[in-house]
Amino acid sequence: MYREDFMRRAIEISRRALTEPGTEPFGCIVVKDGAVVGEGLNHSLAHFDPTSHGEVEAIRDACRRLQCVDLSGCDLYTSCEPCAMCVATMEVAGISKLYYAASMSQAGAAFAALTRAERHPIDVVALRAAAGALVEDRAMPSQQAMDADAVAILENWAQARKTAAAGAAG
């Protein structure tokens, strides 16, 4: 169930970008059972990390605090509609519900007057297309190599997990 106080917190976190160098105005919180368990602000420029979006940072914070990688049952409140990378992170983490303030088109309009050098540009349309495409259908060139070696490690790891689980159950 939506709570205005949680959205206000996400927006307040985004407001830090007005005075905190190296940040961008995208704030986020993760909520579980009515309590904030993670917070994040976009630090992509400060950390030289293109994945340091507010949503990703809030999910990282929540996972560290809860000591898990499964955030099923958690809601995410964010100051702006998430990009495809953040949506993918939310899906992998198991976020149950998204609440957002500004839409992607509203953010685009707010940033329209900025030059490429004045902002950290993301082509959200291209990002969505690439994230949802099969590797052979993406614009970025790719080549598969040494798959047998990599698959052997994957199979060995999976077998070790299966053996460990069977030992713990028995």
mmCIF file of C-alpha atoms in Angstrom:
data_model
loop_
_atom_site.group_PDB
_atom_site.id
_atom_site.type_symbol
_atom_site.label_atom_id
_atom_site.label_comp_id
_atom_site.label_asym_id
_atom_site.label_seq_id
_atom_site.Cartn_x
_atom_site.Cartn_y
_atom_site.Cartn_z
ATOM 1 C CA MET A 1 0.000 0.000 0.000
ATOM 2 C CA TYR A 2 1.360 3.409 -1.032
ATOM 3 C CA ARG A 3 2.585 5.693 1.748
ATOM 4 C CA GLU A 4 3.262 9.361 1.103
ATOM 5 C CA ASP A 5 5.908 9.560 3.834
ATOM 6 C CA PHE A 6 8.014 6.990 1.991
ATOM 7 C CA MET A 7 7.758 8.871 -1.300
ATOM 8 C CA ARG A 8 8.649 12.090 0.501
ATOM 9 C CA ARG A 9 11.779 10.361 1.852
ATOM 10 C CA ALA A 10 12.848 9.224 -1.637
ATOM 11 C CA ILE A 11 12.342 12.749 -2.983
ATOM 12 C CA GLU A 12 14.225 14.242 -0.024
ATOM 13 C CA ILE A 13 17.173 11.948 -0.770
ATOM 14 C CA SER A 14 17.129 13.163 -4.399
ATOM 15 C CA ARG A 15 17.228 16.763 -3.129
ATOM 16 C CA ARG A 16 20.757 16.109 -1.759
ATOM 17 C CA ALA A 17 21.995 16.310 -5.364
ATOM 18 C CA LEU A 18 21.360 20.060 -5.268
ATOM 19 C CA THR A 19 24.308 20.486 -2.857
ATOM 20 C CA GLU A 20 26.283 17.214 -2.923
ATOM 21 C CA PRO A 21 28.938 17.133 -5.675
ATOM 22 C CA GLY A 22 29.040 14.094 -7.962
ATOM 23 C CA THR A 23 25.436 13.126 -7.394
ATOM 24 C CA GLU A 24 22.373 13.262 -9.595
ATOM 25 C CA PRO A 25 18.798 13.909 -8.397
ATOM 26 C CA PHE A 26 17.581 10.323 -8.227
ATOM 27 C CA GLY A 27 16.772 9.131 -4.710
ATOM 28 C CA CYS A 28 15.288 5.864 -3.609
ATOM 29 C CA ILE A 29 14.298 3.775 -0.604
ATOM 30 C CA VAL A 30 13.455 0.101 -0.091
ATOM 31 C CA VAL A 31 10.691 -0.665 2.399
ATOM 32 C CA LYS A 32 9.955 -3.958 4.143
ATOM 33 C CA ASP A 33 7.095 -4.474 6.593
ATOM 34 C CA GLY A 34 6.558 -0.721 6.947
ATOM 35 C CA ALA A 35 10.205 0.118 7.679
ATOM 36 C CA VAL A 36 12.919 1.628 5.483
ATOM 37 C CA VAL A 37 15.608 -1.028 5.015
ATOM 38 C CA GLY A 38 17.659 0.637 2.276
ATOM 39 C CA GLU A 39 18.386 4.082 0.874
ATOM 40 C CA GLY A 40 20.221 5.250 -2.198
ATOM 41 C CA LEU A 41 21.214 8.336 -4.157
ATOM 42 C CA ASN A 42 22.719 8.354 -7.637
ATOM 43 C CA HIS A 43 26.512 8.625 -7.186
ATOM 44 C CA SER A 44 27.530 7.657 -10.732
ATOM 45 C CA LEU A 45 29.760 10.681 -11.245
ATOM 46 C CA ALA A 46 31.271 10.725 -7.745
ATOM 47 C CA HIS A 47 32.104 7.011 -7.802
ATOM 48 C CA PHE A 48 32.942 6.819 -11.513
ATOM 49 C CA ASP A 49 30.377 4.021 -11.561
ATOM 50 C CA PRO A 50 27.662 4.048 -14.222
ATOM 51 C CA THR A 51 25.665 1.499 -12.180
ATOM 52 C CA SER A 52 25.462 3.716 -9.086
ATOM 53 C CA HIS A 53 21.851 4.756 -9.669
ATOM 54 C CA GLY A 54 19.609 5.547 -6.702
ATOM 55 C CA GLU A 55 17.596 2.340 -7.089
ATOM 56 C CA VAL A 56 20.680 0.133 -7.369
ATOM 57 C CA GLU A 57 22.269 1.832 -4.351
ATOM 58 C CA ALA A 58 19.076 1.413 -2.280
ATOM 59 C CA ILE A 59 18.872 -2.276 -3.228
ATOM 60 C CA ARG A 60 22.553 -2.779 -2.354
ATOM 61 C CA ASP A 61 21.984 -1.052 0.997
ATOM 62 C CA ALA A 62 18.882 -3.139 1.765
ATOM 63 C CA CYS A 63 20.647 -6.392 0.875
ATOM 64 C CA ARG A 64 23.617 -5.513 3.107
ATOM 65 C CA ARG A 65 21.370 -4.527 6.012
ATOM 66 C CA LEU A 66 19.139 -7.597 5.679
ATOM 67 C CA GLN A 67 22.099 -9.852 4.786
ATOM 68 C CA CYS A 68 20.305 -11.391 1.830
ATOM 69 C CA VAL A 69 19.949 -11.074 -1.925
ATOM 70 C CA ASP A 70 16.201 -11.765 -2.024
ATOM 71 C CA LEU A 71 14.074 -8.693 -1.393
ATOM 72 C CA SER A 72 10.731 -10.417 -1.990
ATOM 73 C CA GLY A 73 8.048 -8.612 -0.046
ATOM 74 C CA CYS A 74 9.884 -5.282 -0.290
ATOM 75 C CA ASP A 75 8.545 -2.173 -2.005
ATOM 76 C CA LEU A 76 10.683 0.390 -3.779
ATOM 77 C CA TYR A 77 9.961 4.129 -3.705
ATOM 78 C CA THR A 78 11.934 6.265 -6.108
ATOM 79 C CA SER A 79 11.943 9.917 -7.112
ATOM 80 C CA CYS A 80 11.920 9.037 -10.832
ATOM 81 C CA GLU A 81 10.735 6.185 -13.019
ATOM 82 C CA PRO A 82 13.602 3.659 -13.123
ATOM 83 C CA CYS A 83 15.707 2.977 -16.205
ATOM 84 C CA ALA A 84 15.969 -0.516 -17.691
ATOM 85 C CA MET A 85 19.104 -1.316 -15.671
ATOM 86 C CA CYS A 86 17.348 -0.437 -12.427
ATOM 87 C CA VAL A 87 14.247 -2.395 -13.425
ATOM 88 C CA ALA A 88 16.446 -5.415 -14.151
ATOM 89 C CA THR A 89 18.094 -5.034 -10.734
ATOM 90 C CA MET A 90 14.672 -4.796 -9.097
ATOM 91 C CA GLU A 91 13.552 -7.973 -10.865
ATOM 92 C CA VAL A 92 16.702 -9.890 -9.892
ATOM 93 C CA ALA A 93 16.322 -8.769 -6.257
ATOM 94 C CA GLY A 94 12.621 -9.683 -6.183
ATOM 95 C CA ILE A 95 11.180 -6.234 -5.393
ATOM 96 C CA SER A 96 7.419 -6.698 -5.042
ATOM 97 C CA LYS A 97 6.078 -3.240 -5.928
ATOM 98 C CA LEU A 98 7.364 -0.007 -7.442
ATOM 99 C CA TYR A 99 6.215 3.501 -6.564
ATOM 100 C CA TYR A 100 7.751 6.389 -8.511
ATOM 101 C CA ALA A 101 7.354 10.172 -8.619
ATOM 102 C CA ALA A 102 8.565 11.780 -11.885
ATOM 103 C CA SER A 103 8.080 9.837 -15.104
ATOM 104 C CA MET A 104 10.922 9.229 -17.535
ATOM 105 C CA SER A 105 9.398 11.767 -19.939
ATOM 106 C CA GLN A 106 9.111 14.369 -17.166
ATOM 107 C CA ALA A 107 12.785 13.857 -16.295
ATOM 108 C CA GLY A 108 13.716 14.161 -19.959
ATOM 109 C CA ALA A 109 11.835 17.438 -20.217
ATOM 110 C CA ALA A 110 13.544 18.780 -17.063
ATOM 111 C CA PHE A 111 16.976 17.925 -18.501
ATOM 112 C CA ALA A 112 16.215 18.990 -22.102
ATOM 113 C CA ALA A 113 18.141 22.273 -21.873
ATOM 114 C CA LEU A 114 21.338 20.603 -20.643
ATOM 115 C CA THR A 115 24.164 19.804 -23.028
ATOM 116 C CA ARG A 116 25.653 16.325 -23.105
ATOM 117 C CA ALA A 117 28.651 17.607 -21.106
ATOM 118 C CA GLU A 118 26.364 19.030 -18.405
ATOM 119 C CA ARG A 119 24.621 15.771 -17.644
ATOM 120 C CA HIS A 120 25.236 12.050 -17.521
ATOM 121 C CA PRO A 121 23.196 11.077 -20.570
ATOM 122 C CA ILE A 122 21.299 7.827 -20.873
ATOM 123 C CA ASP A 123 19.383 7.001 -24.015
ATOM 124 C CA VAL A 124 16.536 5.252 -22.203
ATOM 125 C CA VAL A 125 14.892 4.049 -25.410
ATOM 126 C CA ALA A 126 18.100 2.408 -26.645
ATOM 127 C CA LEU A 127 18.797 0.999 -23.175
ATOM 128 C CA ARG A 128 15.364 -0.629 -23.000
ATOM 129 C CA ALA A 129 15.785 -2.103 -26.486
ATOM 130 C CA ALA A 130 19.260 -3.497 -25.772
ATOM 131 C CA ALA A 131 18.338 -4.864 -22.343
ATOM 132 C CA GLY A 132 15.421 -6.819 -23.770
ATOM 133 C CA ALA A 133 17.125 -8.084 -26.916
ATOM 134 C CA LEU A 134 18.870 -11.379 -27.477
ATOM 135 C CA VAL A 135 22.644 -10.944 -27.703
ATOM 136 C CA GLU A 136 22.652 -11.460 -31.482
ATOM 137 C CA ASP A 137 19.998 -8.764 -31.935
ATOM 138 C CA ARG A 138 21.800 -5.999 -29.998
ATOM 139 C CA ALA A 139 23.574 -3.077 -31.665
ATOM 140 C CA MET A 140 26.727 -3.711 -29.602
ATOM 141 C CA PRO A 141 28.985 -6.191 -31.414
ATOM 142 C CA SER A 142 29.626 -9.403 -29.481
ATOM 143 C CA GLN A 143 31.446 -12.693 -29.912
ATOM 144 C CA GLN A 144 31.230 -15.894 -27.905
ATOM 145 C CA ALA A 145 34.519 -17.600 -26.992
ATOM 146 C CA MET A 146 35.724 -20.419 -24.677
ATOM 147 C CA ASP A 147 32.195 -21.430 -23.751
ATOM 148 C CA ALA A 148 33.152 -25.044 -22.940
ATOM 149 C CA ASP A 149 35.579 -23.867 -20.233
ATOM 150 C CA ALA A 150 33.039 -21.511 -18.718
ATOM 151 C CA VAL A 151 30.212 -24.073 -18.869
ATOM 152 C CA ALA A 152 32.388 -26.651 -17.073
ATOM 153 C CA ILE A 153 32.834 -24.235 -14.153
ATOM 154 C CA LEU A 154 29.103 -23.479 -14.104
ATOM 155 C CA GLU A 155 28.269 -27.199 -14.027
ATOM 156 C CA ASN A 156 30.829 -27.913 -11.292
ATOM 157 C CA TRP A 157 29.505 -25.049 -9.176
ATOM 158 C CA ALA A 158 25.898 -26.218 -9.634
ATOM 159 C CA GLN A 159 26.852 -29.786 -8.693
ATOM 160 C CA ALA A 160 28.677 -28.610 -5.568
ATOM 161 C CA ARG A 161 25.587 -26.612 -4.532
ATOM 162 C CA LYS A 162 23.359 -29.628 -5.116
ATOM 163 C CA THR A 163 25.677 -31.879 -3.083
ATOM 164 C CA ALA A 164 25.846 -29.342 -0.245
ATOM 165 C CA ALA A 165 22.046 -28.997 -0.177
ATOM 166 C CA ALA A 166 21.598 -32.774 -0.122
ATOM 167 C CA GLY A 167 24.113 -33.073 2.726
ATOM 168 C CA ALA A 168 22.354 -30.388 4.745
ATOM 169 C CA ALA A 169 18.961 -32.061 4.230
ATOM 170 C CA GLY A 170 20.174 -35.549 5.139
#
